[in-house]
Amino acid sequence: MRPSRREFVKWVTASGIALSLSRLGAAEPSGFPARANLPGRGNFNPAANGAGRIDGVAKVTGAKLYTSDFRAADLPGWPSATSHAILVRAPDATHVYLGMDLARLDGATKPSVVVTAENLAKIGTRVPEFYTGDLFCPVGKTPLYMGQPVALLIFEQFDAFDAARLALRDGTFVKFGEETGPVAVDNYTSLRFTRVAGPTPDSADVYSPVQAGWVSPGRIQNTALPVWSSFAKETQAPYGKAAVYGEQIRAELDPKNPSLLMLDRTFETQSVDPVFLEPECGLGWYNKKNEGLELVLGVQSPYEAAESIAFLLGQARAPFKPARINTQFTYLGGAFGGRDHTPFVLYVALAAMFFPGKPVRLAHDRYQQFQGGIKRHAIKMHSRIGVDRATGKILAFAADHVLDGGGLANYSPTVATVAAAASIGIYDVPKVDVTTVAVHTRGVTAGSMRGYGTLQTMTALEVLIDEAAAALPLNPIEFRRRNALKQNGRTMMGNRYIVSVRTPEILDKLEMHPIWRQRAEEKARLQHSGVLVGTGVACVGKDYGSGGDCSLGRVELGADGKISIHGDHVEMGNGVGTALANRVALHLGGVADEVSVSRIDSYDALGLVTSGDSYAMDQKTQDALEKNPRWVPAISAPTSASIGAHVGTHASAEAAKVIFRYGLWPAALELWRIPSSDIRAKDFAKASWKDGQLTLPGLPPLALPVLAAAAHARNLVTGAIAHGFSRWAWSRARFRFGGEQFRGEIDALAVRRGGGKFDRLDRVSVLFPPTNNNRIGTSYTSMCGTLVRVEIERKTGALRIAKAYSVFECGQPLVPEVVRGQAQGGFAMGVGYALLEHLPPYEGGPGNGQWNLGQYLVARGSDLPLRDLEIEMLPPLTPDEPPKGMAEVVMIPVVPAILNAIFDATGRRFQSLPVTPAMLKGAIA
């Protein structure tokens, strides 16, 4: 059984390591300075009146919040001096690695310690399964990929480190021998998703992934890519059935059929870097006196990072096996997915263990981040679409995707899956067949990045949709409207969404906007000026969540009415701390006085235990395990997949509901002198907060401090800790409070009464989402549409975005300013992807260690319509509509809208990215 943090401590101690986890700034054994608390009791809180972020003052006044801010001298209990490490990487993956030219580093640049594969073999480290592969390429082997680490160099003095860092930048330090060609590794995944709808919208599907599961060809044979045919050797059920239906769909996409518009197109997207503001960084100190390993890290997945480090060192030989590991987590200076399940943390831990007694800082500069950081997948897509010419309805779609996963598997299997599941976008297509394969290459590892594969597949789709509309011909928005999936329609996986689908409303907004309505007039206005004008549209939906998401929250209410919140999700520019404060305020009537994020140490009272893999578990196993009232399918999950608002605030919101229902509400009844027999005693749902006071028609308002004092005095509920799990639906459980039961979208609960301790409440019953939900691509979605007007100079091909408009929906926006900021940032990121950013995949690419922002182009202010970008956020459908994830969906339609605008201006459809001025000039000539 995979244990909770409390039991994890016991379990790891049994194998020699005790684990503790906390957020930087908390009062922990190796406590951090008070200035790292956000906002801290008694400090100015700019979010208190809804006008700012809970962490706003700390950020703008330069408080130490990020890993890169800290040195050993900042950390109480640590030695004052900081040593520094360099992670040396291989710039070649086609020749045998022979070692390093260490003779170049002598005198002042000589490292104090050199760590290689040989050292790891001697001490007995283990590589966590997710990162399977050599942590360091051994001498005599060809590197698995460009940028694979070969050694750690540790320097006691900064000057030596800095001189060595600059000396090693020319790429000749690592030595190679004979040419072998790239290392051959099996594909990371190969899957086929096929759906055949029933004869009517209400009929059951003939075949779908939800019914049959996800299928893969049984044999790869002797080819680089899978053999998808149903007649391939050793093809067996269930794959054979999917292949038969899939080939029938492809046969129906017959270009000779006069009633069918059939388009057959290819599209390629490029590898890009997330370019988050703060390159990866970490601090480690192995205290020889108490055999404790202290770490300061910034990651999207704190729980996973701590587990991976414990596994890495769990069977190491003395003195490389710490007795305890205390990992403390900071804010992130950006991430975009690139700091979710990153192997970087393993090297921070190794640096500390190999230089005992000396704090060591491992920090990438931008060259190193380009060489070793996780990238977006380049994808080659071959798509076919069939449209009934008479009705303008899409009848069938087929596609084949090949993803370049780079050197390690990382998240390639799930990126391939999510990309495939998004390949028909917002549309209702009765017959779909999509194959996908993620391949190993010698490129830098690709993994999670904003959009998670959907940016690539939906860009290809929306360009294809525009071409189909032009060929019919139909107005592009009308064509989308005719084919948009309705509220109760089925996705290509065969399931229905369980949230609102607002595509028609968004399409109406796009159609009525002046950018769209004036497109012909603007084109004509500049036709004799040497400038080509084009207007493009795109509309997409993006899932949020991973199908295995967790939320941990702890909310406490002081006798003075002050609120504190602990959450396990990570602040990386997404405003999750402010979102926590605002969502809890909806239930408790006041913005929190203290919020602490990235906390995975504050929930011991729940006593959670887990086991197995929530993604692979069968229903029988889950049914048996849930009989243990402390068991949950998973305990903590990464902050990724646009889940900050939807998942990251969920448990705290549920905890706040408990405090209100069993603390503040009964306190209010006593103050109002309403007995339990009075019918109004059940009217808690009718009560509302206004200006920090609880109101109920006909009764005097009660201020939060008054209610809090009464709740404490009467020993009512004043604190709650909750855990929730989502597998495309939230777990639900009942808990007994006296003679009644509370039902919430949680699976574990502990409460505090008055000023006492937290006590766990065993659930009376629980309903975890069925394991069959793992077959669902998604049940949560949010929508966004974008209009772009471009102006292209005939002579140079220079493109200017003259105007743009994005409209989206996100349920209840917890922090509207942050939501708009996400939309603006997403627009800029989409512009960079469409027009500027590109990394060569292999030789000449980032794996050679020579790339920096001097040659990698990102969108700047001059590339954006800073004063002519309009962002519209649709209001929630109901006052209590839950928040939706929106950080990814706002980026995606920007890219195809630009491409469709380019076609409108030039008459040329581009089928690869980025589209550069040179390409435009060539197309116009």
Short mmCIF file of N, CA and C in Angstrom, two decimals, residues 663 669 716 802 817 843 877 889:
data_model
loop_
_atom_site.label_atom_id
_atom_site.label_comp_id
_atom_site.label_asym_id
_atom_site.label_seq_id
_atom_site.Cartn_x
_atom_site.Cartn_y
_atom_site.Cartn_z
N GLY A 663 -20.30 25.62 12.26
CA GLY A 663 -19.67 26.57 13.16
C GLY A 663 -20.37 27.90 13.16
N LEU A 669 -27.49 31.28 14.73
CA LEU A 669 -28.82 30.96 15.26
C LEU A 669 -28.91 31.31 16.73
N LEU A 716 -17.90 25.19 18.80
CA LEU A 716 -18.41 24.75 17.51
C LEU A 716 -17.25 24.55 16.54
N ALA A 802 -3.05 43.78 -36.40
CA ALA A 802 -3.67 45.10 -36.26
C ALA A 802 -4.70 45.13 -35.14
N GLU A 817 -8.88 39.65 -12.48
CA GLU A 817 -7.68 40.28 -13.03
C GLU A 817 -6.66 39.25 -13.48
N GLU A 843 20.88 17.95 -34.08
CA GLU A 843 22.11 18.72 -34.23
C GLU A 843 21.74 20.16 -34.63
N LEU A 877 -22.87 31.12 -15.86
CA LEU A 877 -24.27 30.88 -16.19
C LEU A 877 -25.17 31.03 -14.98
N VAL A 889 -6.82 27.11 -22.68
CA VAL A 889 -7.75 27.31 -23.79
C VAL A 889 -7.60 28.69 -24.41
#
